[in-house]
XYZ file of C-alpha atoms in Angstrom:
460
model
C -17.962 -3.559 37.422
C -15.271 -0.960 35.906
C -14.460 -1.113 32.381
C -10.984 -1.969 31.483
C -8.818 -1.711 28.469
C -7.916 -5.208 27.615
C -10.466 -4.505 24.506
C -11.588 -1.181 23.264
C -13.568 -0.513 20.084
C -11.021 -0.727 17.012
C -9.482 -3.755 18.754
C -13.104 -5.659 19.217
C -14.013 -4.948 15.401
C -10.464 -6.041 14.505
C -11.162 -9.529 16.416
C -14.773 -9.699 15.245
C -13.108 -9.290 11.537
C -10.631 -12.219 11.872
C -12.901 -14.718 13.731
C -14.168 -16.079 11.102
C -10.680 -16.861 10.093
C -9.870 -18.767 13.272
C -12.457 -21.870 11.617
C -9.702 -22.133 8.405
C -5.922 -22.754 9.047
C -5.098 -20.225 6.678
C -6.041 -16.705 8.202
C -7.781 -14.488 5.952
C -6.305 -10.742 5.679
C -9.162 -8.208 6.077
C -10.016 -6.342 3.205
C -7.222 -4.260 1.879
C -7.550 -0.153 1.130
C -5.949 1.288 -2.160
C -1.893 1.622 -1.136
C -1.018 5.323 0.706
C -4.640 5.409 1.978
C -4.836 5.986 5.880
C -6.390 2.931 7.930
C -8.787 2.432 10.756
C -5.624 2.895 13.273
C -4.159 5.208 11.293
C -6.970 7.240 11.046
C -7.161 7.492 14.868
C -3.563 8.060 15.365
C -2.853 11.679 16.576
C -1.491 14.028 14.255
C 0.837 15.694 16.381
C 3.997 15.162 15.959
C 2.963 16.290 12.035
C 6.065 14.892 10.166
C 5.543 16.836 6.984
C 6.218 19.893 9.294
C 9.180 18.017 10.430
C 10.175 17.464 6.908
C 9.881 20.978 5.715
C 11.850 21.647 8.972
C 14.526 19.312 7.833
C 14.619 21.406 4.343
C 14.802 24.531 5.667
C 17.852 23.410 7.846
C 19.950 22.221 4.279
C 19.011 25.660 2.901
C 20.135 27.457 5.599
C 23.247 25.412 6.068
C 24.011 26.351 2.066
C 23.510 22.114 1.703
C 20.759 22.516 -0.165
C 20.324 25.315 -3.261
C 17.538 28.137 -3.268
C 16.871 26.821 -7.024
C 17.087 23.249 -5.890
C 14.658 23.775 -2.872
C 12.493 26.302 -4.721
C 11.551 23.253 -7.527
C 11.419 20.423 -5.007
C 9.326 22.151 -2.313
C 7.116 24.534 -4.768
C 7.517 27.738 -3.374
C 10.798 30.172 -2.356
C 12.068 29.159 0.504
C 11.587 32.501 2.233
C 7.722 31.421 1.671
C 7.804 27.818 3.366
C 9.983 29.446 6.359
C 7.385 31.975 7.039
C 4.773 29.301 6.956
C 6.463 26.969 9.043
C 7.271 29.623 11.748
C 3.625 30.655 11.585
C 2.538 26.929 12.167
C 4.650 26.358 15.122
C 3.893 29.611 16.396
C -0.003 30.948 16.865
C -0.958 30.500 13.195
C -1.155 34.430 12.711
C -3.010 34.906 15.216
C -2.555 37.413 17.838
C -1.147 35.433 21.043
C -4.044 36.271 23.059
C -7.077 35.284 20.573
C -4.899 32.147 19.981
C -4.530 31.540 23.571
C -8.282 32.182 24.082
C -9.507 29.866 21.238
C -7.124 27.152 22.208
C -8.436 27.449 25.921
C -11.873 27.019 24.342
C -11.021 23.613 22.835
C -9.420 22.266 26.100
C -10.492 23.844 28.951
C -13.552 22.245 30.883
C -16.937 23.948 30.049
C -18.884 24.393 33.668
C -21.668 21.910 34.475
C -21.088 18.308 35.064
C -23.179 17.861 31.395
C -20.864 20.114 29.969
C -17.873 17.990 30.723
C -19.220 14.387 29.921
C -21.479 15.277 27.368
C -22.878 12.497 25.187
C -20.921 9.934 22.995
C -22.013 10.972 18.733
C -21.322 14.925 20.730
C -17.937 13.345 21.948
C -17.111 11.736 18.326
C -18.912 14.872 16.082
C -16.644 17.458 18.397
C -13.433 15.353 18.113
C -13.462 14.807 14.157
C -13.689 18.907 13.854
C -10.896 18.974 16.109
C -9.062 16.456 13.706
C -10.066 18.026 10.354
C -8.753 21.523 11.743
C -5.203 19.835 12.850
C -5.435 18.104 9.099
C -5.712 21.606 7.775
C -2.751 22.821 9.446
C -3.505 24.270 13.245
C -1.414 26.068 14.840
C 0.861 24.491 17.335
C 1.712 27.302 20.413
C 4.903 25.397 20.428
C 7.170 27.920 22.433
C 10.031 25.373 22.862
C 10.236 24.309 18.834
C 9.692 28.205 18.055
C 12.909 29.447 20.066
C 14.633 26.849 18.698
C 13.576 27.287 15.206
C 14.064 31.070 15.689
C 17.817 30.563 16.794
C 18.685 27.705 14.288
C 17.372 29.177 11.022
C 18.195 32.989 12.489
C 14.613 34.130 12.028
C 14.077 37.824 12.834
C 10.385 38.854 11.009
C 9.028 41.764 12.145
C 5.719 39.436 12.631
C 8.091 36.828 15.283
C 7.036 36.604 17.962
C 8.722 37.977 21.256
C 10.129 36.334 24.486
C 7.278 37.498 26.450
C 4.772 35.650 23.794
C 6.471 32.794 24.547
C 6.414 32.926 28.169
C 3.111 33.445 28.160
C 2.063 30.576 26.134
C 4.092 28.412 28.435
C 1.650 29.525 31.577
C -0.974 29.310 29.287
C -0.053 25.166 28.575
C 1.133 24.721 32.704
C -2.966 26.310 32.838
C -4.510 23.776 30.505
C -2.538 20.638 31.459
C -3.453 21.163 34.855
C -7.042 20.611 33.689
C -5.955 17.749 31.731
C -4.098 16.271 34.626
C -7.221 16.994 36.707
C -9.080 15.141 34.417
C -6.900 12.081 35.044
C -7.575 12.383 38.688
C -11.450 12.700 38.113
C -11.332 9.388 36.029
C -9.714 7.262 38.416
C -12.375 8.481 41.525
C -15.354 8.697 39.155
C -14.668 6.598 35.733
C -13.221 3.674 34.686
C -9.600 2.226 33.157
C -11.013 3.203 29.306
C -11.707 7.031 30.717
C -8.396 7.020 32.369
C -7.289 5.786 29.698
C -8.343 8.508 27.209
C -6.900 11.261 29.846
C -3.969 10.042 29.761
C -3.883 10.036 25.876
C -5.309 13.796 25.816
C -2.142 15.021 27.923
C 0.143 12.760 25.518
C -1.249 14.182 22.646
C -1.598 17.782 24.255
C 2.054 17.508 25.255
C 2.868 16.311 21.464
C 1.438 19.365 19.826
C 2.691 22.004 22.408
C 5.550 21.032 24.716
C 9.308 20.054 24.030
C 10.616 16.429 23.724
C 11.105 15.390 27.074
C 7.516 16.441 28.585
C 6.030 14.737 25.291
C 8.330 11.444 26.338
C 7.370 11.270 29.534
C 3.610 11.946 28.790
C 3.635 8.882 26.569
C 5.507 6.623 29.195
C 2.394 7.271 31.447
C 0.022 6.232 29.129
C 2.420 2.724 28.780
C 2.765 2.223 32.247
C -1.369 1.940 32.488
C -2.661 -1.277 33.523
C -4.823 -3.604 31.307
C -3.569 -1.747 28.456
C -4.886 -4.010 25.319
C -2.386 -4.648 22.069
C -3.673 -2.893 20.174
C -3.889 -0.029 22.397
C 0.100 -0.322 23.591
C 1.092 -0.359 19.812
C -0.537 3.063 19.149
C 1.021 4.212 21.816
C 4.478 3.062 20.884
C 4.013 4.387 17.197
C 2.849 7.751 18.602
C 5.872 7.940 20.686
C 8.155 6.671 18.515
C 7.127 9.820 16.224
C 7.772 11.922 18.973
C 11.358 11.106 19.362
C 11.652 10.786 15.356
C 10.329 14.250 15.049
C 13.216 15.426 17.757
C 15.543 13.802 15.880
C 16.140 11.146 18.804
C 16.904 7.980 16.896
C 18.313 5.948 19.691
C 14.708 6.330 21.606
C 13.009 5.928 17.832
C 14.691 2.522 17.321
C 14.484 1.384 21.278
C 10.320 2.051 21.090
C 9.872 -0.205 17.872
C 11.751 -2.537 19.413
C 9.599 -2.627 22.109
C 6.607 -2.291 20.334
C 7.774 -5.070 18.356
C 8.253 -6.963 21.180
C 4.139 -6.600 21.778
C 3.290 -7.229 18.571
C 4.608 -10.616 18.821
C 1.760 -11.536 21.123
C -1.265 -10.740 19.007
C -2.034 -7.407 16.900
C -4.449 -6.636 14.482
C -2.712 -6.819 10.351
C -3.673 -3.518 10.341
C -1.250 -2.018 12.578
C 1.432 -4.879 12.022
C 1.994 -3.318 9.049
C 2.073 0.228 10.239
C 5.001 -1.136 12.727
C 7.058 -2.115 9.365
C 6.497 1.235 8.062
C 8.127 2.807 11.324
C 10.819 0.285 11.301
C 11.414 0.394 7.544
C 12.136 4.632 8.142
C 14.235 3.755 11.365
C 16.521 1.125 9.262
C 17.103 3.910 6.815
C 18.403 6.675 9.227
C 20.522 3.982 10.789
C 21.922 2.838 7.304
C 20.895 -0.282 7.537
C 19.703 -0.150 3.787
C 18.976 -3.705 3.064
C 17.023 -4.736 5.721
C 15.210 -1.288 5.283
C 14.664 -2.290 1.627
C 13.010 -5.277 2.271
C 9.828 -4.188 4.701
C 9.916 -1.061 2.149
C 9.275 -3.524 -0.734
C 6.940 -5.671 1.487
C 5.322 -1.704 2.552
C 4.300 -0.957 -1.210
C 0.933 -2.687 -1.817
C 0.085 -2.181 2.118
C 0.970 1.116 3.447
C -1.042 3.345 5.287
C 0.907 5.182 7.574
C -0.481 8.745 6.439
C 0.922 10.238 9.826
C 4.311 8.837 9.114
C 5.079 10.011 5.814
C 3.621 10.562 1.931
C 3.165 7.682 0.001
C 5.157 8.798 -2.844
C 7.766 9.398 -0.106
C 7.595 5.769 0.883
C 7.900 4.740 -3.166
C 10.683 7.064 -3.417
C 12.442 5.595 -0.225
C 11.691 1.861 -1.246
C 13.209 2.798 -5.038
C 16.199 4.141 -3.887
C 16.781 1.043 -1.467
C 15.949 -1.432 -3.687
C 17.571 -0.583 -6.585
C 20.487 -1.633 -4.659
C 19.297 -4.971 -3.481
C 16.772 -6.471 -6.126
C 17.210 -8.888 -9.219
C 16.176 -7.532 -12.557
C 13.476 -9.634 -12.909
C 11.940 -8.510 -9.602
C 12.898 -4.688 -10.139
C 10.777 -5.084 -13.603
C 8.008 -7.082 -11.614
C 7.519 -4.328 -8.122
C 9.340 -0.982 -9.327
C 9.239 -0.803 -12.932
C 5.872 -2.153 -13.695
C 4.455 -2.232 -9.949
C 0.972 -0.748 -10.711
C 1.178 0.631 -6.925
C 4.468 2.783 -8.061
C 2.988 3.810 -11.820
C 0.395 5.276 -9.828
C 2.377 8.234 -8.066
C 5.263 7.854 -11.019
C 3.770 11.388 -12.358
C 5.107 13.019 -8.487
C 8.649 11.295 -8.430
C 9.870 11.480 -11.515
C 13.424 11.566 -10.849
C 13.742 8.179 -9.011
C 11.380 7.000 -11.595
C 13.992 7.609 -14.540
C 16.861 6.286 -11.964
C 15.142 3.336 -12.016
C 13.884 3.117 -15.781
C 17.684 3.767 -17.338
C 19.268 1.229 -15.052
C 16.785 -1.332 -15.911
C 17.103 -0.269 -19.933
C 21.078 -0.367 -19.510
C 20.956 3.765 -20.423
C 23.961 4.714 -18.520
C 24.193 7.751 -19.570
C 20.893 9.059 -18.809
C 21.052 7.176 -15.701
C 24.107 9.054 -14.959
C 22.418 11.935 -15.161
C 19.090 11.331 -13.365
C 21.872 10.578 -10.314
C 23.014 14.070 -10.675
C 19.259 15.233 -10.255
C 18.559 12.661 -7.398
C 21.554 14.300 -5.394
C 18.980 17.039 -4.099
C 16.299 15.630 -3.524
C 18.286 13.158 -1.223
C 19.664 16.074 0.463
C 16.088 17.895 0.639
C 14.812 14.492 2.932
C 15.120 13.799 6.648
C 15.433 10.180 6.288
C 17.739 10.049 3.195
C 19.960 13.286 3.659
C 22.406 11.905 6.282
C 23.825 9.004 3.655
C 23.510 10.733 0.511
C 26.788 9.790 -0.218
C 26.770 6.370 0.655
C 23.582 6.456 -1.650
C 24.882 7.768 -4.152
C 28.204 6.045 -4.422
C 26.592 2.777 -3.897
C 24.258 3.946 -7.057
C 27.079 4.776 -9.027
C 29.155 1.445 -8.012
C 25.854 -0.541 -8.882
C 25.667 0.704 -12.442
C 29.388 0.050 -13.338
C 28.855 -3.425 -11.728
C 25.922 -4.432 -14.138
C 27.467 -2.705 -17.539
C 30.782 -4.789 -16.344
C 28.784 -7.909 -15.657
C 28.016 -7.992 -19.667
C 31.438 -8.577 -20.679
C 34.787 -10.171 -20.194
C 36.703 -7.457 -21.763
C 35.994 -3.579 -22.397
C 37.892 -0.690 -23.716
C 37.831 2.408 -21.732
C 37.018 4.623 -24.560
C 33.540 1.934 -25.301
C 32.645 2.415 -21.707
C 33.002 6.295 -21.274
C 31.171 6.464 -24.495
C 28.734 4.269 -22.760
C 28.397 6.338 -19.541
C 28.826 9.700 -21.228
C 31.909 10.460 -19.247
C 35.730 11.390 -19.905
C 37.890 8.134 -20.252
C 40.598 9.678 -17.535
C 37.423 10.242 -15.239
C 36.048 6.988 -15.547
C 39.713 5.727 -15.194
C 39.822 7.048 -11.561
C 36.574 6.054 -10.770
C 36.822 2.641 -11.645
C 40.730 2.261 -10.113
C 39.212 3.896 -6.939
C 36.453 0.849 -6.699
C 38.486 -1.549 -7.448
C 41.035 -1.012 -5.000
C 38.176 -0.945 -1.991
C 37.433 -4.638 -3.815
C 33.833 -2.758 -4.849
C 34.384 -3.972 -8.714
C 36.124 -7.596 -9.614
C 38.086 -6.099 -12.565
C 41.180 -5.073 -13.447
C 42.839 -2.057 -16.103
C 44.976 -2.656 -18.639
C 46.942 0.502 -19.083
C 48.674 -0.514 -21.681
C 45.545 -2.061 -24.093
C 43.345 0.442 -22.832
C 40.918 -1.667 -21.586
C 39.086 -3.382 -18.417
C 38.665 -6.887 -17.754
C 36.730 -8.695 -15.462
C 37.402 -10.969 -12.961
C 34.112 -12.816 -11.752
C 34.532 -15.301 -9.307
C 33.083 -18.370 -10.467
């Protein structure tokens, strides 16, 4: 009898984990990893799309769009941005390699040896051969991405003497039509010789192939296939989901983003391991944030801090930084001081954010004007992120809005000249800024021009 795929190996070990669990009417979590440390499915997930390239993508857009400051970028990303884009165009292109050895090496890796032994081989060769593979894509390998390279090349108007030429990139598009024929071959070879689990796995290597190498839409489609497999387990449907829902996040797609974790939500709801129900909130935490929904993004962020170990998706002082910023907005002082300002999950990657760290440290100690100015010195570093940058504003004024709200909150009755002196500002500044709230019905308070004060209006 064929093998199928309603139960590989991580989902099995998953099951075998929670059994025990089924006896109690309480089900017992399995045993959690330190916070930002990658899981079993995470662990497995492909690392192509690699979003930190996509980040320092993102950065070198806002630079180049005079958004983002070559001082501003050169302390947030550690190097001169003339550095990171030569690195980045390297990456994408053949790693500094000459286009032929690169072609010839990456043939190597993907290309079917000769001899029917040489193909299968044995399983540990299978698992020794593909955790090389991973530890060289973990240490940065080069993608042979023709379609990202022309398009980085136009958008950030890169012209090194080292670029590489139109004919390069031709001929690494024959060379990828050459290798996923093989992979597609492969496929075919499965289904007349193998089983669902090696189809399967074919399909997965042109998904993943297609990932590193090809544009969006071949990447999409490649990912579809592997969904529309039969007998596809959970477990097995979820990665796929996440993996494609990176794909599209990577392109910047964020209608396609949002409609695959809704459908992988949608799966999730009939069984799933904890493990990767908690890599879906990641993935729908980041997709609430592009789409501004910041509340609802705040709360799986919170839930995301003691949990998270989505090392594909995004740093973990990333996530911290995103589920700061979000919840600063949302949380009661009590439970800021309890997860953000004493969360021993944030103190522990405090020392790499330090900015949001002193945001959220000065609005809990009622500094305004320090926390004035660590807004100032957030304003980059929202700019210098792909899932912050395109509400800055709204982030920012919301910020600002939240900290008049709370000093107004202490009192009935203020003077203008108290307050600025409280908030380190000008009192004609602070007079517009607080008349231009209060009019959008963002403050209850009124001015008194004439006494020189505010008072507030709470509604009881």
């Amino acid at each position: 009898m064929a093998p199928t795929m309603d139960i590989d190996e991580n989902d099995k070990a998953a099951k075998d984990a929670e059994a025990p669990a089924a006896k109690t009417t309480t089900a017992t979590k399995p045993k959690k990893n330190a916070p930002g440390t990658p899981s079993a499915s995470s662990e497995s997930a492909s690392v192509h799309p690699d979003m930190s390239l996509a980040q320092d993508i993102h950065r070198l857009t806002m630079i180049h769009a005079g958004k983002l400051s070559v001082d501003d970028a050169t302390a947030i990303i550690g190097c001169k941005p003339e550095e990171l884009l030569e690195r980045v165009m390297r990456r994408v292109g053949t790693g500094g390699k000459s286009v032929e050895d690169a072609m010839s090496e990456n043939e190597r890796k993907y290309k079917p040896s000769g001899g029917e032994g040489g193909e299968k081989g044995d399983a540990a060769e299978k698992k020794d051969a593909k955790k090389s593979t991973t530890d060289k894509e973990e240490a940065g390998e080069a993608l042979l991405n023709p379609s990202l390279y022309r398009h980085l090349r136009s958008t950030l108007s890169y012209s090194s003497p080292d670029a590489l030429k139109d004919d390069d990139l031709e001929a690494l598009e024959s060379h990828h039509e050459t290798i996923l024929k093989h992979l597609n071959d492969a496929v075919t070879k499965a289904r007349e010789e193998a089983g669902d689990m090696e189809v399967l796995r074919a399909h997965v290597d042109i998904a993943r192939y297609s990932a590193r190498c090809s544009a969006k839409e071949p990447a999409l489609e490649a990912y579809e296939a592997v969904l529309a497999l039969p007998k596809l387990s959970v477990g097995k449907k979820l990665d796929a989901h996440l993996e494609l829902a990176r794909v599209s996040s990577f392109w910047g797609d964020h209608r396609k983003t949002k409609a695959t974790l809704d459908a992988a939500a949608a799966v999730i709801a009939n069984g799933g391991d904890w493990d990767r129900r908690n890599r879906l909130k990641a993935y729908r935490a980041l997709s609430l944030l592009l789409a501004r929904d910041a509340e609802a993004a705040s709360g799986l962020l919170a839930e995301g801090i003691a949990t998270f170990s989505c090392a594909e998706l995004c740093g973990y002082p990333e996530f911290i930084t995103y589920a700061i910023v979000t919840n600063l907005l949302y949380l009661k002082r009590t439970e800021l001081k309890k997860s953000i300002i004493d969360g021993s999950e944030v103190l522990q990657v405090a020392k790499e954010i330090p900015v949001v760290i002193r945001l959220a440290n000065t609005l809990y100690d009622c500094d305004y004007k320090a926390y004035l100015h660590a807004l100032v010195d957030l304003q980059p570093h929202l700019i210098a992120d792909r899932y912050l940058q395109p509400h800055a504003g709204y982030f920012l004024r919301e910020l600002h809005v939240l900290a008049l709200r709370q000093f107004l909150d202490s009192y009935q009755s203020v003077t203008l000249e108290s307050m600025a002196k409280s908030f380190g500002v000008g009192t004609e500044f602070l007079d517009v800024q607080l008349s231009r709230f209060i009019a959008a019905g963002r403050l209850t308070a009124k001015i008194d021009k004439y006494g020189g004060g505010v008072e507030t209006n709470r509604p009881d």
